Coordinates of N, CA, C and O and ligand atoms in Angstrom, one line a residue:
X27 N 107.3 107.6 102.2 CA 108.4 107.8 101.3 C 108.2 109.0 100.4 O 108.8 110.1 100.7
X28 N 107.3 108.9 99.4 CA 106.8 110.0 99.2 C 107.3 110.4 97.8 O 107.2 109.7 96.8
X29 N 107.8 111.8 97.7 CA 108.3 112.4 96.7 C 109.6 112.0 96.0 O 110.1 112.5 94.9
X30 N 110.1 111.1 96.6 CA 111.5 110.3 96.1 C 111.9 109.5 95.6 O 113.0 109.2 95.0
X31 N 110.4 109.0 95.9 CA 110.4 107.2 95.0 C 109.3 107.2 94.0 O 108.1 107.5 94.2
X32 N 109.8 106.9 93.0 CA 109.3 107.0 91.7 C 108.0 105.9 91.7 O 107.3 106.0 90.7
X33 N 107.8 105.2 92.4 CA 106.8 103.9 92.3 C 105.8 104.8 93.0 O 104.7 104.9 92.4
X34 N 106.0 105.7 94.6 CA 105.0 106.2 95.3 C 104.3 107.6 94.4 O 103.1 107.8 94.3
X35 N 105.3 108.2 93.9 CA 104.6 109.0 92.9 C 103.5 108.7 91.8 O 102.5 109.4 91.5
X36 N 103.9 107.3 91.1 CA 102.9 106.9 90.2 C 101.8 106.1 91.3 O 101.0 105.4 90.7
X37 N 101.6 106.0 92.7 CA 100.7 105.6 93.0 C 99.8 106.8 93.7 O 98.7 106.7 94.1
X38 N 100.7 108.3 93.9 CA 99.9 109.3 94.1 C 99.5 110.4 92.9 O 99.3 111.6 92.9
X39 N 99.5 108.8 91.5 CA 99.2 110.3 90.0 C 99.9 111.0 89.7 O 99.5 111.8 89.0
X40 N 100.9 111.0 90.0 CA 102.2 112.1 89.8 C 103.1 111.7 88.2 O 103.4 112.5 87.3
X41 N 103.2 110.6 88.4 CA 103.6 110.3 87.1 C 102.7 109.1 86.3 O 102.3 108.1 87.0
X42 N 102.3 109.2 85.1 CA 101.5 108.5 84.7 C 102.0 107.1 84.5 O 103.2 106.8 84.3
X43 N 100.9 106.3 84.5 CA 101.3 104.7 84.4 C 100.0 104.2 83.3 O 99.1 105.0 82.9
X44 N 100.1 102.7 82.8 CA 99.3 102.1 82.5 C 98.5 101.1 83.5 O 98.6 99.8 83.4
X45 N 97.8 101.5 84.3 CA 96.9 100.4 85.5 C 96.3 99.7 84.6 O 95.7 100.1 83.6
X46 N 96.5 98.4 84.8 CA 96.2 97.7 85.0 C 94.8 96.9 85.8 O 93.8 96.4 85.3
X47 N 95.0 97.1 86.9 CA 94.1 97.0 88.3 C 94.8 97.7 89.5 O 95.9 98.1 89.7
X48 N 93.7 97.6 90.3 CA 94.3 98.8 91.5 C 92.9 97.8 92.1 O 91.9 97.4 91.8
X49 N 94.1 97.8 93.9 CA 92.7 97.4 94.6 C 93.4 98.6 95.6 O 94.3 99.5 95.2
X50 N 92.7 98.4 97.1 CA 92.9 99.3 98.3 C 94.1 99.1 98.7 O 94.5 99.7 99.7
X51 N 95.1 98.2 98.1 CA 95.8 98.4 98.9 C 97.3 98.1 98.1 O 98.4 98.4 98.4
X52 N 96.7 97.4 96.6 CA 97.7 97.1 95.6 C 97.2 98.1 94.2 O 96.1 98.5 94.0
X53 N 98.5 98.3 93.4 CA 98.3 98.5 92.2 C 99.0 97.8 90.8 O 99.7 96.9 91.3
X54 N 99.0 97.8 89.8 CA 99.2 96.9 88.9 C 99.2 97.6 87.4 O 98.2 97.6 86.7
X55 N 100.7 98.1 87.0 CA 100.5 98.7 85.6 C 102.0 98.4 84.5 O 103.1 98.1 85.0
X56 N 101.8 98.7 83.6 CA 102.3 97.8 82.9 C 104.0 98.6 82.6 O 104.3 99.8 82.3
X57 N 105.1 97.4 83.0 CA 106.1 97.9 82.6 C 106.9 99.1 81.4 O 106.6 99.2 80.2
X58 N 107.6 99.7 81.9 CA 108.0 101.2 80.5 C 108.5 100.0 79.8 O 107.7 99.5 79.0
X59 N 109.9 99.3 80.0 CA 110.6 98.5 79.1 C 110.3 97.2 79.3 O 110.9 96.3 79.9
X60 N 109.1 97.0 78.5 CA 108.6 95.4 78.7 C 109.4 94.4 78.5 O 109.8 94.4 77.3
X61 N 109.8 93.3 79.2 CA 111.1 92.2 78.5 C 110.1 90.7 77.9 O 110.6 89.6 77.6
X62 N 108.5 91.1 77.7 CA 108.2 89.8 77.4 C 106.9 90.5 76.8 O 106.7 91.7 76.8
X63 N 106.0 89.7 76.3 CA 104.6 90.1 75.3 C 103.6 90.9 76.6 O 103.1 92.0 76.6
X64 N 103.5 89.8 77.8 CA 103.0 90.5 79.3 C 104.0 91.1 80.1 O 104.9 90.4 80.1
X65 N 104.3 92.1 80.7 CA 104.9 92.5 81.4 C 104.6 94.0 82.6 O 104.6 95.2 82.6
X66 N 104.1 92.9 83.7 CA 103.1 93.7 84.0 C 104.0 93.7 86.1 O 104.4 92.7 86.7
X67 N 104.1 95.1 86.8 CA 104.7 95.5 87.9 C 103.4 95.7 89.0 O 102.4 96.4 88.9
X68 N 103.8 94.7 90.1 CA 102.5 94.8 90.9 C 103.2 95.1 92.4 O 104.0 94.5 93.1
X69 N 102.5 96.3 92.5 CA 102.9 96.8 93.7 C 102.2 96.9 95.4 O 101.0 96.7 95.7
X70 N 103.0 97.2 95.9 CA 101.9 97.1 97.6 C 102.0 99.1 97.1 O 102.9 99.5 96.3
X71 N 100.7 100.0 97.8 CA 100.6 101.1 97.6 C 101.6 102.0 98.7 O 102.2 103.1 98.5
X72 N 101.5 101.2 99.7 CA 102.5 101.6 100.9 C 103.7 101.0 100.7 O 103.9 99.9 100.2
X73 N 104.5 102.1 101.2 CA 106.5 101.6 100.4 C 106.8 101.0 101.9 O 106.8 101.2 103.1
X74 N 107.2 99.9 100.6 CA 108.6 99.0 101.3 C 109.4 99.0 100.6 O 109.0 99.3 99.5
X75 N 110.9 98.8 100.8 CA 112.0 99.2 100.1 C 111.8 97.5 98.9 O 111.8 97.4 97.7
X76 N 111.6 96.7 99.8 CA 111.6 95.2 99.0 C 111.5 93.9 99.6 O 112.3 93.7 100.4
X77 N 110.7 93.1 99.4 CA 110.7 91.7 99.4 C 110.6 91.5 100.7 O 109.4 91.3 101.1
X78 N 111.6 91.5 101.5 CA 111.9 91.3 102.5 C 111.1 91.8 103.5 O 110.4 91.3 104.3
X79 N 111.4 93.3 103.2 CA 110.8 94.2 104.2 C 109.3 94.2 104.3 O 108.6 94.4 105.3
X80 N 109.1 94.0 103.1 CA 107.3 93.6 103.1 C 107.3 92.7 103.7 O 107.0 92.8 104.9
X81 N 107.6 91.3 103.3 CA 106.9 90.1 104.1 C 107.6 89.8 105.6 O 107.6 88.7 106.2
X82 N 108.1 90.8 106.1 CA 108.5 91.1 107.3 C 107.7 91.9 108.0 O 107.1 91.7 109.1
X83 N 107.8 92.9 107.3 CA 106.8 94.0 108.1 C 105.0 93.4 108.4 O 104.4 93.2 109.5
X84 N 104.5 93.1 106.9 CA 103.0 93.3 106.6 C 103.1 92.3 105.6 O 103.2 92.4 104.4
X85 N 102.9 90.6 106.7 CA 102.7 89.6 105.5 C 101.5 89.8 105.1 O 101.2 89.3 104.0
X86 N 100.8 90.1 105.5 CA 99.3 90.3 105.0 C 99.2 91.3 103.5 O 98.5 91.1 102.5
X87 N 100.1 92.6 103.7 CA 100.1 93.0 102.7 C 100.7 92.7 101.1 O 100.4 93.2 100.0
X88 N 101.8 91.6 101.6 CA 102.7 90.9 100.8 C 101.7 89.7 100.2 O 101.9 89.3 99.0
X89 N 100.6 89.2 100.9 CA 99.8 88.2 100.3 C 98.9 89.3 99.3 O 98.7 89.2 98.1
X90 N 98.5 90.1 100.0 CA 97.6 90.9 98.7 C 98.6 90.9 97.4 O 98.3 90.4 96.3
X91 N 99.8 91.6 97.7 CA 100.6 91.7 96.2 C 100.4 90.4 95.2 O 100.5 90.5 94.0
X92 N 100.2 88.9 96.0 CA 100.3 87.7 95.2 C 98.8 87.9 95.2 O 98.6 87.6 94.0
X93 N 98.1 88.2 95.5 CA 96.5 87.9 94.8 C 96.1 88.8 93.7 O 95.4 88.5 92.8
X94 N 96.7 89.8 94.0 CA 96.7 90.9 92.6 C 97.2 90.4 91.7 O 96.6 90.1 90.8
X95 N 99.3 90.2 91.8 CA 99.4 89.3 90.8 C 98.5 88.3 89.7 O 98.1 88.5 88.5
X96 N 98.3 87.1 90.8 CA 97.1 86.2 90.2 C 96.1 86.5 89.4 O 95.8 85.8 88.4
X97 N 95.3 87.5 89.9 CA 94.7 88.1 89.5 C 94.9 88.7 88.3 O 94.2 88.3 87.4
X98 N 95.8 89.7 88.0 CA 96.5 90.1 86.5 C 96.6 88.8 85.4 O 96.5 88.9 84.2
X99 N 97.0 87.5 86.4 CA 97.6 86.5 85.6 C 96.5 86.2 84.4 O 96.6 86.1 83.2
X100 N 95.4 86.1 85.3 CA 94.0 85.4 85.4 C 93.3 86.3 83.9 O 92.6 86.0 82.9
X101 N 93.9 87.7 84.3 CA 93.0 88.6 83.4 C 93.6 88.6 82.2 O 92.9 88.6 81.1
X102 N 95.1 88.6 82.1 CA 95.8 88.4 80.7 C 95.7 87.4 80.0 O 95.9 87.6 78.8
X103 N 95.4 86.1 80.5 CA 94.9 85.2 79.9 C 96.5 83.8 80.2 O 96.9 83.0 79.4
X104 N 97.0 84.1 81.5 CA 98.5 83.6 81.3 C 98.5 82.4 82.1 O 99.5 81.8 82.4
X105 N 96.9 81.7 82.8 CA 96.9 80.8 83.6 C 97.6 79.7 83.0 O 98.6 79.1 83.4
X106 N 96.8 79.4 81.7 CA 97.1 78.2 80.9 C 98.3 77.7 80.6 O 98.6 76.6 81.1
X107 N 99.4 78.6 79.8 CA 100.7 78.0 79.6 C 101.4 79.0 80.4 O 102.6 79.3 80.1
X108 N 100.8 79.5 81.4 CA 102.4 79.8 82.8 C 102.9 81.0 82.5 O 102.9 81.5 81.4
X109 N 103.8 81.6 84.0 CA 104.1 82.7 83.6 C 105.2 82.7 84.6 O 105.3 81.8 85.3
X110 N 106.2 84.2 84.6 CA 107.0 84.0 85.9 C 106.6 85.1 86.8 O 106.2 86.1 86.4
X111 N 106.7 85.0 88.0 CA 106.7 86.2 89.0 C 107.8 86.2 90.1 O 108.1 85.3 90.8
X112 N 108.6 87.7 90.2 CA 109.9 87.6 90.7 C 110.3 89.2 91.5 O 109.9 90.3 91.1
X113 N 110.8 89.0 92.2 CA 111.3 89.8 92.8 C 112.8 90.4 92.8 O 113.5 90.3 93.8
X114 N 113.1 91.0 91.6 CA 114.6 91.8 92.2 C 114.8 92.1 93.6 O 113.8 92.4 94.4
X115 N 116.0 92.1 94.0 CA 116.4 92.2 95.4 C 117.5 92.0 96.0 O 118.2 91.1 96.5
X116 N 117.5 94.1 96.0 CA 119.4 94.2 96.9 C 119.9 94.4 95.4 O 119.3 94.5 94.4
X117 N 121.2 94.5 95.6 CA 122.1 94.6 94.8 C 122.4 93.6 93.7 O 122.0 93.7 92.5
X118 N 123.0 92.7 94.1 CA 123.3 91.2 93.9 C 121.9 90.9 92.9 O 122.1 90.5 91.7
X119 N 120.5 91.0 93.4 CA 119.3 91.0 92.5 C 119.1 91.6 91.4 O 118.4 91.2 90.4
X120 N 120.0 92.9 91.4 CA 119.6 93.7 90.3 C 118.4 95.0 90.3 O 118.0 95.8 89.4
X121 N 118.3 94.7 91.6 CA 116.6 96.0 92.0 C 117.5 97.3 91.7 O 118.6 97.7 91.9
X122 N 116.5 97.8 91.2 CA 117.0 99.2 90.5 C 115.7 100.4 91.3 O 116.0 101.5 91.8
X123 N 114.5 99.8 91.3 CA 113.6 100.9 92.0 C 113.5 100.0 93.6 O 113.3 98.8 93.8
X124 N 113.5 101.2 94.5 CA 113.5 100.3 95.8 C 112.0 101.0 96.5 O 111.9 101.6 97.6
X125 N 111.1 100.6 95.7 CA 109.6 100.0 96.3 C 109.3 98.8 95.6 O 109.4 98.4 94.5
X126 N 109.0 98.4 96.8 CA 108.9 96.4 96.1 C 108.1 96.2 95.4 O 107.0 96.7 95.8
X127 N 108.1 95.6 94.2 CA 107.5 95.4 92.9 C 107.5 94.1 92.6 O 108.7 93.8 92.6
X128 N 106.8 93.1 92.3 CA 106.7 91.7 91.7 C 106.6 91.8 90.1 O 105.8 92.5 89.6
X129 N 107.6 91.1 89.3 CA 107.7 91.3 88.2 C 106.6 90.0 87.0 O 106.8 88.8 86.8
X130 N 105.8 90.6 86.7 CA 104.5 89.5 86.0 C 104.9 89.2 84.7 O 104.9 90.2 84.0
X131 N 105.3 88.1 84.0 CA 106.7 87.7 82.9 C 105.6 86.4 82.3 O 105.3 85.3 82.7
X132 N 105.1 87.2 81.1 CA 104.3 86.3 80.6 C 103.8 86.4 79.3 O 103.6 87.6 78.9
X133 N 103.4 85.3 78.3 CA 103.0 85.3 77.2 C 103.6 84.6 76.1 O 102.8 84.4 75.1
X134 N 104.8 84.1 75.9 CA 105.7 83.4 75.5 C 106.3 82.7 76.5 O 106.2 82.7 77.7
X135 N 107.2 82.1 75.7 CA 108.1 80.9 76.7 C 109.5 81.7 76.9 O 110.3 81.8 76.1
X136 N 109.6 82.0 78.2 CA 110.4 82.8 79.3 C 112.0 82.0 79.0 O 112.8 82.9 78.6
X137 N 112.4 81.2 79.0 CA 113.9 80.5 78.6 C 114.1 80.0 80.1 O 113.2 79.6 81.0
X138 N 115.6 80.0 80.3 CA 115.9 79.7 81.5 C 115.5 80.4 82.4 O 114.6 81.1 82.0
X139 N 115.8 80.6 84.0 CA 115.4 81.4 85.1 C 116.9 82.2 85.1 O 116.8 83.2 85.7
X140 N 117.9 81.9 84.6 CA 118.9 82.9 84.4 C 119.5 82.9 83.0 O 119.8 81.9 82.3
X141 N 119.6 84.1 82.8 CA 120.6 84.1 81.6 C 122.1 83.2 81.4 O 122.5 82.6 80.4
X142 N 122.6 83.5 82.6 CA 124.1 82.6 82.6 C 124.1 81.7 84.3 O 123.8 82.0 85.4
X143 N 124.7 80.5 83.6 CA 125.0 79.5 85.5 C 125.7 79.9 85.5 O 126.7 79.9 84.8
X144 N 125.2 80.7 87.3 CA 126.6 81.0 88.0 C 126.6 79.7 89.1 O 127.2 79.7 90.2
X145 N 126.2 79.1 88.8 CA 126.8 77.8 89.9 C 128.2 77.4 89.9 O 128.5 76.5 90.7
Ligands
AMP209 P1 114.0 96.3 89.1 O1 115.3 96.2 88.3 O2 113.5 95.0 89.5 O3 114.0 97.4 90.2 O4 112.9 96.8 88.0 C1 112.5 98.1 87.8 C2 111.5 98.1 86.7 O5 110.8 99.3 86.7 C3 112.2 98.0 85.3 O6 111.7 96.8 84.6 C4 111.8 99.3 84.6 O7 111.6 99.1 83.2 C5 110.5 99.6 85.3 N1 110.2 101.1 85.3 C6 111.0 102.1 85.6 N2 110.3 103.3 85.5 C7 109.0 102.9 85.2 C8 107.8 103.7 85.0 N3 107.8 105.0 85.0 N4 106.7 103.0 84.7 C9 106.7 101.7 84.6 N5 107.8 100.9 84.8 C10 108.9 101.5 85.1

């Protein structure tokens, strides 16, 4: 993808981030507009547009994104009282950058899982 997508640039140094952790094949740095005390974006380094397309393409690489995660969880100190991890996705989701990102939501108590029922 490359030069287009704002996620592959900060994983080829182009735009600076806060890492977090970085393995071979995930990266992990900390949200611009944090919505919680943790707020931390964990990415596969190879683009997938989202969610889907990853654990479609490269479940294997989609399981690294959840071990990295964990791993962040582990290091921030968020095992104990819990945290959220989520995926925007598509439209309807709200994804705004389309390299798949796991959103790490932690440190305080998160509220509902939606702002408003739309049930
Ligand atoms: P989403 O709506 O799920 O696509 O979320 C995109 C997220 O990327 C938002 O929470 C933004 O605050 C975050 N974001 C956008 N640009 C950057 C950046 N340069 N560094 C870190 N986070 C960013």
């Amino acid at each position: 993808m490359g030069s287009d997508c704002l996620f592959c640039r900060i994983v080829a140094g182009e735009i600076p981030a806060t890492v977090v952790r970085e393995t071979d094949t995930t990266l992990a740095f900390r949200d611009i507009g944090p919505k919680a005390p943790v707020h931390v974006l964990v990415i596969p380094k190879e683009h997938y547009a989202d969610v889907a397309t990853l654990a479609q393409g490269d479940p294997a690489l989609a399981a690294d994104v959840l071990a990295t995660s964990a791993a962040v969880a582990e290091d921030e100190g968020l095992l104990g009282d819990g945290f959220r991890l989520m995926f925007n996705t598509g439209a309807y989701g709200g994804q705004e950058v389309f390299h798949v990102h796991a959103h790490l939501l932690g440190g305080a108590p998160l509220g509902p899982m939606l702002a408003r029922d739309l049930a």
